[in-house]
Tab-separated table of N, CA and C in Angstrom:
chain	number	residue	atom	x	y	z
Q	123	MET	N	-62.306	-96.327	-22.313
Q	123	MET	CA	-61.643	-96.494	-20.949
Q	123	MET	C	-62.227	-97.680	-20.138
Q	124	THR	N	-61.512	-98.406	-19.468
Q	124	THR	CA	-61.955	-99.557	-18.709
Q	124	THR	C	-62.788	-99.049	-17.498
Q	125	GLN	N	-63.860	-99.756	-17.275
Q	125	GLN	CA	-64.709	-99.448	-16.030
Q	125	GLN	C	-63.966	-100.122	-14.846
Q	126	VAL	N	-63.789	-99.385	-13.799
Q	126	VAL	CA	-63.042	-99.888	-12.673
Q	126	VAL	C	-64.111	-99.897	-11.450
Q	127	CYS	N	-64.090	-100.999	-10.772
Q	127	CYS	CA	-64.917	-101.173	-9.520
Q	127	CYS	C	-64.125	-100.809	-8.280
Q	128	ILE	N	-64.653	-99.875	-7.526
Q	128	ILE	CA	-63.975	-99.537	-6.276
Q	128	ILE	C	-64.898	-99.917	-5.100
Q	129	ILE	N	-64.231	-100.596	-4.140
Q	129	ILE	CA	-64.944	-100.856	-2.894
Q	129	ILE	C	-64.751	-99.601	-2.046
Q	130	ASP	N	-65.707	-98.718	-2.072
Q	130	ASP	CA	-65.452	-97.360	-1.572
Q	130	ASP	C	-65.719	-97.205	-0.080
Q	131	ASP	N	-66.175	-98.183	0.624
Q	131	ASP	CA	-66.435	-98.019	2.031
Q	131	ASP	C	-65.173	-98.492	2.831
Q	132	GLY	N	-64.125	-98.760	2.111
Q	132	GLY	CA	-62.855	-99.213	2.744
Q	132	GLY	C	-62.913	-100.731	2.996
Q	133	THR	N	-61.805	-101.332	2.855
Q	133	THR	CA	-61.660	-102.768	3.068
Q	133	THR	C	-60.918	-102.942	4.403
Q	134	ARG	N	-61.609	-103.666	5.314
Q	134	ARG	CA	-61.027	-103.918	6.567
Q	134	ARG	C	-60.224	-105.200	6.446
Q	135	ALA	N	-58.909	-105.098	6.713
Q	135	ALA	CA	-58.009	-106.232	6.602
Q	135	ALA	C	-57.215	-106.321	7.880
Q	136	GLY	N	-57.435	-107.345	8.601
Q	136	GLY	CA	-56.799	-107.462	9.909
Q	136	GLY	C	-57.424	-106.387	10.805
Q	137	GLU	N	-56.539	-105.609	11.429
Q	137	GLU	CA	-57.098	-104.601	12.265
Q	137	GLU	C	-57.101	-103.179	11.604
Q	138	HIS	N	-56.710	-103.112	10.351
Q	138	HIS	CA	-56.674	-101.856	9.673
Q	138	HIS	C	-57.587	-101.770	8.505
Q	139	ARG	N	-58.138	-100.530	8.290
Q	139	ARG	CA	-59.067	-100.325	7.201
Q	139	ARG	C	-58.249	-99.552	6.060
Q	140	VAL	N	-58.278	-100.143	4.818
Q	140	VAL	CA	-57.640	-99.606	3.718
Q	140	VAL	C	-58.644	-98.853	2.917
Q	141	LEU	N	-58.431	-97.582	2.660
Q	141	LEU	CA	-59.341	-96.698	2.010
Q	141	LEU	C	-58.800	-96.130	0.634
Q	142	LEU	N	-59.688	-95.956	-0.330
Q	142	LEU	CA	-59.322	-95.250	-1.512
Q	142	LEU	C	-59.074	-93.810	-1.162
Q	143	LEU	N	-57.948	-93.315	-1.538
Q	143	LEU	CA	-57.538	-91.859	-1.304
Q	143	LEU	C	-57.934	-90.991	-2.409
Q	144	ARG	N	-58.344	-89.787	-2.098
Q	144	ARG	CA	-58.819	-88.819	-3.109
Q	144	ARG	C	-57.767	-87.671	-3.350
Q	145	LYS	N	-58.094	-86.927	-4.308
Q	145	LYS	CA	-57.218	-85.727	-4.659
Q	145	LYS	C	-57.006	-84.813	-3.450
Q	146	GLU	N	-58.042	-84.677	-2.726
Q	146	GLU	CA	-57.897	-83.806	-1.463
Q	146	GLU	C	-56.873	-84.319	-0.465
Q	147	GLU	N	-56.494	-85.569	-0.644
Q	147	GLU	CA	-55.477	-86.159	0.296
Q	147	GLU	C	-54.147	-86.253	-0.308
Q	148	ALA	N	-53.887	-85.640	-1.472
Q	148	ALA	CA	-52.640	-85.694	-2.194
Q	148	ALA	C	-51.514	-85.091	-1.312
Q	149	LYS	N	-51.810	-84.002	-0.484
Q	149	LYS	CA	-50.773	-83.472	0.374
Q	149	LYS	C	-50.308	-84.495	1.387
Q	150	ASP	N	-51.214	-85.243	1.990
Q	150	ASP	CA	-50.845	-86.318	2.901
Q	150	ASP	C	-50.046	-87.421	2.269
Q	151	ILE	N	-50.468	-87.807	1.109
Q	151	ILE	CA	-49.765	-88.893	0.349
Q	151	ILE	C	-48.366	-88.402	0.043
Q	152	SER	N	-48.225	-87.165	-0.455
Q	152	SER	CA	-46.915	-86.631	-0.744
Q	152	SER	C	-46.029	-86.577	0.394
Q	153	ALA	N	-46.520	-86.066	1.554
Q	153	ALA	CA	-45.758	-85.984	2.826
Q	153	ALA	C	-45.255	-87.440	3.202
Q	154	LEU	N	-46.152	-88.446	3.149
Q	154	LEU	CA	-45.755	-89.795	3.459
Q	154	LEU	C	-44.623	-90.323	2.494
Q	155	TYR	N	-44.924	-90.102	1.262
Q	155	TYR	CA	-43.893	-90.539	0.289
Q	155	TYR	C	-42.496	-89.956	0.588
Q	156	LYS	N	-42.545	-88.628	0.843
Q	156	LYS	CA	-41.204	-87.920	1.045
Q	156	LYS	C	-40.625	-88.470	2.376
Q	157	ALA	N	-41.410	-88.732	3.391
Q	157	ALA	CA	-40.849	-89.241	4.660
Q	157	ALA	C	-40.223	-90.559	4.460
Q	158	VAL	N	-40.781	-91.481	3.635
Q	158	VAL	CA	-40.294	-92.829	3.497
Q	158	VAL	C	-39.301	-92.959	2.348
Q	159	TRP	N	-39.673	-92.462	1.164
Q	159	TRP	CA	-38.876	-92.812	0.009
Q	159	TRP	C	-37.451	-92.006	0.011
Q	160	LEU	N	-37.441	-90.774	0.537
Q	160	LEU	CA	-36.166	-90.087	0.568
Q	160	LEU	C	-35.148	-90.742	1.517
Q	161	LYS	N	-35.588	-91.575	2.403
Q	161	LYS	CA	-34.659	-92.254	3.313
Q	161	LYS	C	-34.542	-93.783	2.957
Q	162	ALA	N	-35.092	-94.189	1.853
Q	162	ALA	CA	-34.994	-95.541	1.488
Q	162	ALA	C	-33.654	-95.818	0.746
Q	163	TYR	N	-32.557	-95.880	1.539
Q	163	TYR	CA	-31.184	-95.792	0.949
Q	163	TYR	C	-30.817	-97.081	0.239
Q	164	VAL	N	-31.604	-98.148	0.233
Q	164	VAL	CA	-31.262	-99.308	-0.529
Q	164	VAL	C	-31.576	-99.109	-2.016
Q	165	TYR	N	-32.299	-97.983	-2.325
Q	165	TYR	CA	-32.583	-97.668	-3.698
Q	165	TYR	C	-31.613	-96.514	-4.199
Q	166	PRO	N	-31.382	-96.434	-5.529
Q	166	PRO	CA	-30.595	-95.348	-6.055
Q	166	PRO	C	-31.225	-93.935	-5.698
Q	167	LYS	N	-30.368	-92.979	-5.542
Q	167	LYS	CA	-30.823	-91.640	-5.190
Q	167	LYS	C	-31.929	-91.125	-6.183
Q	168	GLU	N	-31.661	-91.224	-7.511
Q	168	GLU	CA	-32.664	-90.683	-8.440
Q	168	GLU	C	-33.961	-91.411	-8.367
Q	169	TRP	N	-33.941	-92.678	-7.969
Q	169	TRP	CA	-35.199	-93.477	-7.759
Q	169	TRP	C	-35.966	-93.024	-6.586
Q	170	ARG	N	-35.236	-92.815	-5.525
Q	170	ARG	CA	-35.889	-92.315	-4.280
Q	170	ARG	C	-36.581	-90.970	-4.501
Q	171	GLU	N	-35.831	-90.095	-5.211
Q	171	GLU	CA	-36.377	-88.733	-5.498
Q	171	GLU	C	-37.604	-88.806	-6.443
Q	172	LYS	N	-37.610	-89.788	-7.353
Q	172	LYS	CA	-38.738	-89.932	-8.255
Q	172	LYS	C	-39.978	-90.382	-7.561
Q	173	ARG	N	-39.726	-91.221	-6.547
Q	173	ARG	CA	-40.846	-91.855	-5.721
Q	173	ARG	C	-41.418	-90.850	-4.708
Q	174	ALA	N	-40.607	-89.886	-4.294
Q	174	ALA	CA	-41.088	-88.830	-3.383
Q	174	ALA	C	-41.883	-87.811	-4.141
Q	175	MET	N	-43.098	-88.117	-4.566
Q	175	MET	CA	-43.955	-87.420	-5.473
Q	175	MET	C	-44.504	-86.204	-4.823
Q	176	SER	N	-44.675	-85.128	-5.638
Q	176	SER	CA	-45.296	-83.906	-5.228
Q	176	SER	C	-46.846	-84.058	-5.257
Q	177	GLU	N	-47.560	-83.109	-4.632
Q	177	GLU	CA	-48.994	-83.197	-4.650
Q	177	GLU	C	-49.529	-83.214	-6.157
Q	178	ASP	N	-48.956	-82.301	-6.935
Q	178	ASP	CA	-49.396	-82.217	-8.274
Q	178	ASP	C	-49.188	-83.486	-9.101
Q	179	GLU	N	-47.974	-84.158	-8.918
Q	179	GLU	CA	-47.690	-85.391	-9.542
Q	179	GLU	C	-48.768	-86.457	-9.124
Q	180	ILE	N	-49.085	-86.524	-7.852
Q	180	ILE	CA	-50.064	-87.510	-7.372
Q	180	ILE	C	-51.409	-87.233	-8.043
Q	181	LYS	N	-51.811	-85.971	-8.052
Q	181	LYS	CA	-53.113	-85.660	-8.669
Q	181	LYS	C	-53.093	-85.994	-10.174
Q	182	ASN	N	-52.052	-85.748	-10.858
Q	182	ASN	CA	-51.882	-86.070	-12.299
Q	182	ASN	C	-52.026	-87.578	-12.432
Q	183	GLU	N	-51.360	-88.292	-11.557
Q	183	GLU	CA	-51.462	-89.840	-11.688
Q	183	GLU	C	-52.946	-90.330	-11.401
Q	184	MET	N	-53.581	-89.714	-10.416
Q	184	MET	CA	-55.020	-89.983	-10.244
Q	184	MET	C	-55.783	-89.774	-11.460
Q	185	ASP	N	-55.535	-88.614	-12.135
Q	185	ASP	CA	-56.258	-88.330	-13.426
Q	185	ASP	C	-55.941	-89.260	-14.561
Q	186	SER	N	-54.737	-89.927	-14.430
Q	186	SER	CA	-54.282	-90.823	-15.472
Q	186	SER	C	-54.706	-92.263	-15.233
Q	187	GLY	N	-55.477	-92.552	-14.202
Q	187	GLY	CA	-56.003	-93.855	-13.926
Q	187	GLY	C	-55.331	-94.676	-12.820
Q	188	TYR	N	-54.457	-94.024	-12.052
Q	188	TYR	CA	-53.862	-94.683	-10.947
Q	188	TYR	C	-54.791	-94.477	-9.701
Q	189	PHE	N	-54.828	-95.477	-8.863
Q	189	PHE	CA	-55.609	-95.431	-7.638
Q	189	PHE	C	-54.656	-95.486	-6.480
Q	190	PHE	N	-54.852	-94.624	-5.527
Q	190	PHE	CA	-53.985	-94.592	-4.341
Q	190	PHE	C	-54.881	-95.107	-3.112
Q	191	PHE	N	-54.344	-95.988	-2.421
Q	191	PHE	CA	-55.060	-96.563	-1.318
Q	191	PHE	C	-54.222	-96.308	-0.028
Q	192	GLY	N	-54.846	-96.153	1.111
Q	192	GLY	CA	-54.009	-95.911	2.289
Q	192	GLY	C	-54.640	-96.386	3.583
Q	193	VAL	N	-53.855	-96.375	4.629
Q	193	VAL	CA	-54.256	-96.726	5.994
Q	193	VAL	C	-54.042	-95.475	6.851
Q	194	ARG	N	-55.073	-95.060	7.614
Q	194	ARG	CA	-54.961	-93.997	8.590
Q	194	ARG	C	-55.125	-94.598	9.959
Q	195	ILE	N	-54.284	-94.156	10.845
Q	195	ILE	CA	-54.369	-94.534	12.234
Q	195	ILE	C	-54.593	-93.179	13.054
Q	196	ASN	N	-55.669	-93.122	13.852
Q	196	ASN	CA	-55.960	-91.875	14.578
Q	196	ASN	C	-55.867	-90.628	13.658
Q	197	GLY	N	-56.367	-90.823	12.412
Q	197	GLY	CA	-56.475	-89.699	11.467
Q	197	GLY	C	-55.207	-89.482	10.639
Q	198	LYS	N	-54.121	-90.116	11.028
Q	198	LYS	CA	-52.853	-89.905	10.374
Q	198	LYS	C	-52.614	-90.925	9.255
Q	199	LEU	N	-52.297	-90.462	8.028
Q	199	LEU	CA	-51.918	-91.455	6.964
Q	199	LEU	C	-50.590	-92.114	7.287
Q	200	VAL	N	-50.598	-93.380	7.509
Q	200	VAL	CA	-49.371	-94.090	7.864
Q	200	VAL	C	-48.856	-95.079	6.845
Q	201	GLY	N	-49.676	-95.364	5.863
Q	201	GLY	CA	-49.323	-96.347	4.787
Q	201	GLY	C	-50.133	-96.038	3.525
Q	202	VAL	N	-49.474	-96.214	2.396
Q	202	VAL	CA	-50.067	-95.957	1.083
Q	202	VAL	C	-49.472	-96.837	-0.042
Q	203	TYR	N	-50.241	-97.088	-0.996
Q	203	TYR	CA	-49.726	-97.760	-2.225
Q	203	TYR	C	-50.569	-97.280	-3.405
Q	204	LYS	N	-50.015	-97.459	-4.520
Q	204	LYS	CA	-50.869	-97.161	-5.731
Q	204	LYS	C	-51.060	-98.342	-6.629
Q	205	ALA	N	-52.142	-98.385	-7.329
Q	205	ALA	CA	-52.478	-99.510	-8.137
Q	205	ALA	C	-53.059	-99.018	-9.477
Q	206	SER	N	-52.922	-99.903	-10.479
Q	206	SER	CA	-53.557	-99.655	-11.806
Q	206	SER	C	-54.005	-100.981	-12.338
Q	207	ILE	N	-55.065	-100.829	-13.181
Q	207	ILE	CA	-55.572	-102.021	-13.874
Q	207	ILE	C	-54.937	-101.987	-15.285
Q	208	THR	N	-54.293	-103.050	-15.604
Q	208	THR	CA	-53.546	-103.215	-16.891
Q	208	THR	C	-54.161	-104.459	-17.662
Q	209	GLU	N	-53.700	-104.644	-18.881
Q	209	GLU	CA	-54.157	-105.852	-19.631
Q	209	GLU	C	-53.700	-107.118	-18.902
Q	210	ARG	N	-52.597	-107.081	-18.183
Q	210	ARG	CA	-52.087	-108.207	-17.478
Q	210	ARG	C	-52.897	-108.529	-16.215
Q	211	GLY	N	-53.319	-107.494	-15.529
Q	211	GLY	CA	-53.993	-107.717	-14.205
Q	211	GLY	C	-53.952	-106.379	-13.407
Q	212	CYS	N	-53.826	-106.547	-12.127
Q	212	CYS	CA	-53.782	-105.430	-11.188
Q	212	CYS	C	-52.352	-105.231	-10.735
Q	213	PHE	N	-51.782	-104.042	-11.103
Q	213	PHE	CA	-50.416	-103.758	-10.814
Q	213	PHE	C	-50.309	-102.922	-9.556
Q	214	GLY	N	-49.535	-103.293	-8.522
Q	214	GLY	CA	-49.371	-102.542	-7.322
Q	214	GLY	C	-47.921	-102.035	-7.265
Q	215	GLU	N	-47.752	-100.827	-6.806
Q	215	GLU	CA	-46.427	-100.291	-6.716
Q	215	GLU	C	-46.338	-99.133	-5.663
Q	216	GLN	N	-45.143	-98.813	-5.332
Q	216	GLN	CA	-44.846	-97.620	-4.502
Q	216	GLN	C	-45.504	-97.752	-3.144
Q	217	GLN	N	-45.508	-98.957	-2.594
Q	217	GLN	CA	-46.023	-99.148	-1.216
Q	217	GLN	C	-45.040	-98.461	-0.236
Q	218	ALA	N	-45.542	-97.720	0.752
Q	218	ALA	CA	-44.776	-97.105	1.781
Q	218	ALA	C	-45.445	-97.027	3.085
Q	219	VAL	N	-44.794	-97.319	4.041
Q	219	VAL	CA	-45.340	-97.303	5.514
Q	219	VAL	C	-44.338	-96.443	6.340
Q	220	LEU	N	-44.868	-95.562	7.081
Q	220	LEU	CA	-44.007	-94.795	7.947
Q	220	LEU	C	-43.241	-95.765	8.880
Q	221	PRO	N	-41.947	-95.556	9.045
Q	221	PRO	CA	-41.158	-96.401	9.836
Q	221	PRO	C	-41.709	-96.698	11.288
Q	222	GLU	N	-42.264	-95.745	11.899
Q	222	GLU	CA	-42.828	-95.946	13.239
Q	222	GLU	C	-44.042	-96.834	13.333
Q	223	TYR	N	-44.608	-97.126	12.117
Q	223	TYR	CA	-45.737	-98.049	12.041
Q	223	TYR	C	-45.422	-99.389	11.362
Q	224	SER	N	-44.111	-99.681	11.203
Q	224	SER	CA	-43.735	-100.967	10.616
Q	224	SER	C	-44.068	-102.021	11.601
Q	225	ALA	N	-44.244	-103.292	11.107
Q	225	ALA	CA	-44.498	-104.458	11.913
Q	225	ALA	C	-45.823	-104.319	12.716
Q	226	GLN	N	-46.727	-103.535	12.248
Q	226	GLN	CA	-48.048	-103.345	12.887
Q	226	GLN	C	-49.174	-103.761	11.985
Q	227	GLY	N	-48.894	-104.496	10.880
Q	227	GLY	CA	-49.895	-104.996	10.102
Q	227	GLY	C	-50.387	-104.044	8.935
Q	228	VAL	N	-49.799	-102.892	8.831
Q	228	VAL	CA	-50.271	-101.899	7.853
Q	228	VAL	C	-50.054	-102.462	6.397
Q	229	ALA	N	-48.817	-102.881	6.151
Q	229	ALA	CA	-48.485	-103.437	4.782
Q	229	ALA	C	-49.344	-104.643	4.478
Q	230	SER	N	-49.504	-105.534	5.498
Q	230	SER	CA	-50.279	-106.773	5.305
Q	230	SER	C	-51.727	-106.394	4.905
Q	231	ALA	N	-52.304	-105.392	5.631
Q	231	ALA	CA	-53.650	-104.945	5.255
Q	231	ALA	C	-53.684	-104.394	3.828
Q	232	MET	N	-52.650	-103.757	3.439
Q	232	MET	CA	-52.700	-103.262	2.015
Q	232	MET	C	-52.571	-104.364	1.021
Q	233	TYR	N	-51.727	-105.426	1.335
Q	233	TYR	CA	-51.655	-106.572	0.422
Q	233	TYR	C	-52.996	-107.256	0.303
Q	234	GLU	N	-53.640	-107.434	1.413
Q	234	GLU	CA	-54.967	-108.086	1.361
Q	234	GLU	C	-56.004	-107.351	0.626
Q	235	GLN	N	-56.040	-105.945	0.799
Q	235	GLN	CA	-56.915	-105.094	0.057
Q	235	GLN	C	-56.565	-105.043	-1.425
Q	236	PHE	N	-55.320	-105.117	-1.780
Q	236	PHE	CA	-54.867	-105.216	-3.169
Q	236	PHE	C	-55.443	-106.395	-3.879
Q	237	TYR	N	-55.477	-107.474	-3.177
Q	237	TYR	CA	-56.140	-108.712	-3.707
Q	237	TYR	C	-57.614	-108.460	-3.956
Q	238	GLU	N	-58.298	-107.945	-2.973
Q	238	GLU	CA	-59.747	-107.646	-3.087
Q	238	GLU	C	-60.041	-106.621	-4.210
Q	239	PHE	N	-59.235	-105.676	-4.385
Q	239	PHE	CA	-59.382	-104.721	-5.439
Q	239	PHE	C	-59.220	-105.442	-6.824
Q	240	ALA	N	-58.253	-106.322	-6.917
Q	240	ALA	CA	-58.045	-107.056	-8.209
Q	240	ALA	C	-59.277	-107.918	-8.460
Q	241	LYS	N	-59.715	-108.561	-7.387
Q	241	LYS	CA	-60.857	-109.459	-7.522
Q	241	LYS	C	-62.123	-108.720	-7.960
Q	242	ALA	N	-62.402	-107.572	-7.348
Q	242	ALA	CA	-63.508	-106.753	-7.691
Q	242	ALA	C	-63.515	-106.305	-9.150
Q	243	ASN	N	-62.255	-106.207	-9.687
Q	243	ASN	CA	-62.126	-105.715	-10.985
Q	243	ASN	C	-61.827	-106.877	-12.007
Q	244	LYS	N	-62.096	-108.085	-11.519
Q	244	LYS	CA	-62.107	-109.287	-12.394
Q	244	LYS	C	-60.674	-109.548	-13.025
Q	245	CYS	N	-59.636	-109.135	-12.318
Q	245	CYS	CA	-58.278	-109.352	-12.731
Q	245	CYS	C	-57.874	-110.824	-12.436
Q	246	LYS	N	-57.105	-111.286	-13.343
Q	246	LYS	CA	-56.574	-112.735	-13.141
Q	246	LYS	C	-55.433	-112.767	-12.234
Q	247	VAL	N	-54.617	-111.672	-12.151
Q	247	VAL	CA	-53.443	-111.671	-11.290
Q	247	VAL	C	-53.251	-110.323	-10.646
Q	248	ASN	N	-52.571	-110.329	-9.516
Q	248	ASN	CA	-51.961	-109.150	-8.867
Q	248	ASN	C	-50.490	-109.286	-9.265
Q	249	TYR	N	-49.784	-108.173	-9.562
Q	249	TYR	CA	-48.399	-108.274	-9.779
Q	249	TYR	C	-47.666	-107.011	-9.274
Q	250	VAL	N	-46.447	-107.249	-8.908
Q	250	VAL	CA	-45.641	-106.159	-8.308
Q	250	VAL	C	-44.157	-106.380	-8.740
Q	251	ASN	N	-43.309	-105.318	-8.637
Q	251	ASN	CA	-41.909	-105.413	-8.835
Q	251	ASN	C	-41.232	-105.099	-7.514
Q	252	ILE	N	-40.321	-105.964	-7.054
Q	252	ILE	CA	-39.672	-105.678	-5.831
Q	252	ILE	C	-38.144	-105.681	-6.070
Q	253	LEU	N	-37.447	-104.937	-5.208
Q	253	LEU	CA	-36.022	-104.930	-5.307
Q	253	LEU	C	-35.480	-106.349	-5.137
Q	254	ALA	N	-34.686	-106.806	-6.113
Q	254	ALA	CA	-34.117	-108.161	-6.062
Q	254	ALA	C	-33.188	-108.293	-4.775
Q	255	GLY	N	-33.483	-109.417	-4.102
Q	255	GLY	CA	-32.627	-109.657	-2.900
Q	255	GLY	C	-33.041	-108.956	-1.617
Q	256	ASN	N	-34.171	-108.177	-1.636
Q	256	ASN	CA	-34.661	-107.535	-0.533
Q	256	ASN	C	-35.417	-108.466	0.290
Q	257	GLU	N	-34.848	-108.971	1.391
Q	257	GLU	CA	-35.420	-110.010	2.209
Q	257	GLU	C	-36.747	-109.733	2.822
Q	258	PRO	N	-36.963	-108.543	3.403
Q	258	PRO	CA	-38.357	-108.260	3.911
Q	258	PRO	C	-39.475	-108.348	2.812
Q	259	CYS	N	-39.117	-107.794	1.603
Q	259	CYS	CA	-40.059	-107.896	0.534
Q	259	CYS	C	-40.293	-109.289	0.070
Q	260	GLU	N	-39.167	-110.045	0.021
Q	260	GLU	CA	-39.346	-111.464	-0.461
Q	260	GLU	C	-40.132	-112.246	0.576
Q	261	ARG	N	-40.020	-112.015	1.889
Q	261	ARG	CA	-40.857	-112.659	2.877
Q	261	ARG	C	-42.318	-112.277	2.650
Q	262	ALA	N	-42.619	-111.002	2.355
Q	262	ALA	CA	-43.964	-110.566	2.110
Q	262	ALA	C	-44.556	-111.315	0.852
Q	263	MET	N	-43.704	-111.478	-0.189
Q	263	MET	CA	-44.158	-112.197	-1.350
Q	263	MET	C	-44.586	-113.618	-0.957
Q	264	GLU	N	-43.794	-114.257	-0.206
Q	264	GLU	CA	-44.033	-115.657	0.160
Q	264	GLU	C	-45.338	-115.667	1.064
Q	265	LYS	N	-45.439	-114.787	2.039
Q	265	LYS	CA	-46.572	-114.702	2.941
Q	265	LYS	C	-47.905	-114.555	2.168
Q	266	PHE	N	-47.886	-113.767	1.126
Q	266	PHE	CA	-49.083	-113.412	0.378
Q	266	PHE	C	-49.231	-114.212	-0.910
Q	267	ASN	N	-48.470	-115.359	-1.017
Q	267	ASN	CA	-48.693	-116.272	-2.105
Q	267	ASN	C	-48.311	-115.731	-3.491
Q	268	PHE	N	-47.306	-114.814	-3.545
Q	268	PHE	CA	-46.840	-114.353	-4.874
Q	268	PHE	C	-45.681	-115.281	-5.253
Q	269	TYR	N	-45.423	-115.441	-6.493
Q	269	TYR	CA	-44.372	-116.170	-7.076
Q	269	TYR	C	-43.604	-115.437	-8.103
Q	270	LYS	N	-42.320	-115.668	-8.348
Q	270	LYS	CA	-41.460	-115.016	-9.306
Q	270	LYS	C	-42.016	-115.295	-10.722
Q	271	THR	N	-41.911	-114.300	-11.566
Q	271	THR	CA	-42.212	-114.470	-12.904
Q	271	THR	C	-41.041	-113.849	-13.701
Q	272	GLY	N	-40.437	-114.642	-14.604
Q	272	GLY	CA	-39.240	-114.079	-15.375
Q	272	GLY	C	-38.059	-113.930	-14.510
Q	273	GLU	N	-37.017	-113.283	-15.086
Q	273	GLU	CA	-35.766	-113.084	-14.474
Q	273	GLU	C	-35.725	-111.673	-13.925
Q	274	PRO	N	-34.837	-111.391	-13.003
Q	274	PRO	CA	-34.637	-109.998	-12.473
Q	274	PRO	C	-34.244	-109.136	-13.711
Q	275	TRP	N	-34.615	-107.842	-13.635
Q	275	TRP	CA	-34.336	-106.940	-14.690
Q	275	TRP	C	-34.003	-105.627	-14.097
Q	276	GLU	N	-33.276	-104.825	-14.822
Q	276	GLU	CA	-32.746	-103.519	-14.393
Q	276	GLU	C	-33.777	-102.472	-14.668
Q	277	GLN	N	-34.502	-102.069	-13.623
Q	277	GLN	CA	-35.601	-101.043	-13.670
Q	277	GLN	C	-34.963	-99.630	-13.805
Q	278	SER	N	-33.902	-99.430	-13.115
Q	278	SER	CA	-33.168	-98.129	-13.104
Q	278	SER	C	-31.715	-98.470	-13.053
Q	279	LYS	N	-30.850	-97.597	-13.517
Q	279	LYS	CA	-29.414	-97.929	-13.511
Q	279	LYS	C	-28.883	-98.480	-12.215
Q	280	GLY	N	-28.432	-99.728	-12.284
Q	280	GLY	CA	-27.861	-100.412	-11.096
Q	280	GLY	C	-28.992	-100.929	-10.154
Q	281	MET	N	-30.187	-100.778	-10.484
Q	281	MET	CA	-31.265	-101.281	-9.600
Q	281	MET	C	-32.043	-102.450	-10.226
Q	282	TRP	N	-31.872	-103.589	-9.688
Q	282	TRP	CA	-32.494	-104.806	-10.206
Q	282	TRP	C	-33.724	-105.121	-9.453
Q	283	VAL	N	-34.773	-105.495	-10.194
Q	283	VAL	CA	-36.005	-105.850	-9.578
Q	283	VAL	C	-36.448	-107.270	-10.090
Q	284	GLN	N	-37.361	-107.806	-9.323
Q	284	GLN	CA	-37.941	-109.128	-9.632
Q	284	GLN	C	-39.426	-108.908	-9.733
Q	285	THR	N	-40.096	-109.337	-10.762
Q	285	THR	CA	-41.513	-109.271	-10.826
Q	285	THR	C	-42.097	-110.523	-10.200
Q	286	TYR	N	-43.106	-110.232	-9.343
Q	286	TYR	CA	-43.865	-111.321	-8.702
Q	286	TYR	C	-45.363	-111.173	-9.043
Q	287	GLU	N	-46.066	-112.267	-9.089
Q	287	GLU	CA	-47.520	-112.138	-9.254
Q	287	GLU	C	-48.152	-113.285	-8.367
Q	288	ARG	N	-49.423	-113.109	-8.313
Q	288	ARG	CA	-50.268	-114.173	-7.656
Q	288	ARG	C	-51.612	-114.284	-8.346
Q	289	LYS	N	-52.194	-115.448	-8.379
Q	289	LYS	CA	-53.448	-115.662	-9.069
Q	289	LYS	C	-54.557	-115.002	-8.160
Q	290	VAL	N	-55.544	-114.517	-8.848
Q	290	VAL	CA	-56.747	-113.910	-8.164
Q	290	VAL	C	-57.949	-114.829	-8.493
Q	291	ASP	N	-58.601	-115.344	-7.457
Q	291	ASP	CA	-59.782	-116.126	-7.710
Q	291	ASP	C	-60.918	-115.229	-8.203
Q	292	SER	N	-61.644	-115.795	-9.231
Q	292	SER	CA	-62.753	-115.047	-9.720
Q	292	SER	C	-64.008	-115.313	-9.029
């Protein structure tokens, strides 16, 4: 198994601190995912339901090598994403921010921490899949220096995504 380096004291990015989340926080992660993903109507219904993970599913993913990172404001989990270290690099997915905390730098803090996590683990790239044509996501890709790799592909029936990556300085 690959040795993974965790910056465990939290990474402060902008005004928010991004922390590694633990199994004890699976209930909070699940609640956030259900609040966000079940209402993400730009995605197919089955995809939204798959992303609204239960506590047990989250714990199982943690046991399988996925890392969940999040931002708390006044003790409340308001943003989360999961990451894994692969042969290609550091893969980030399933980012979610409670709607009432959008445009407050939460997602930006997570993208910055995602870079630091990849760098700490000596990954050459960060990479993500985003819904093709989703303008807010495309703006985030540009803001954080991601570029398209390959052509859009069908991740789920009728749901086309584009893979983006960015180089990580060693």
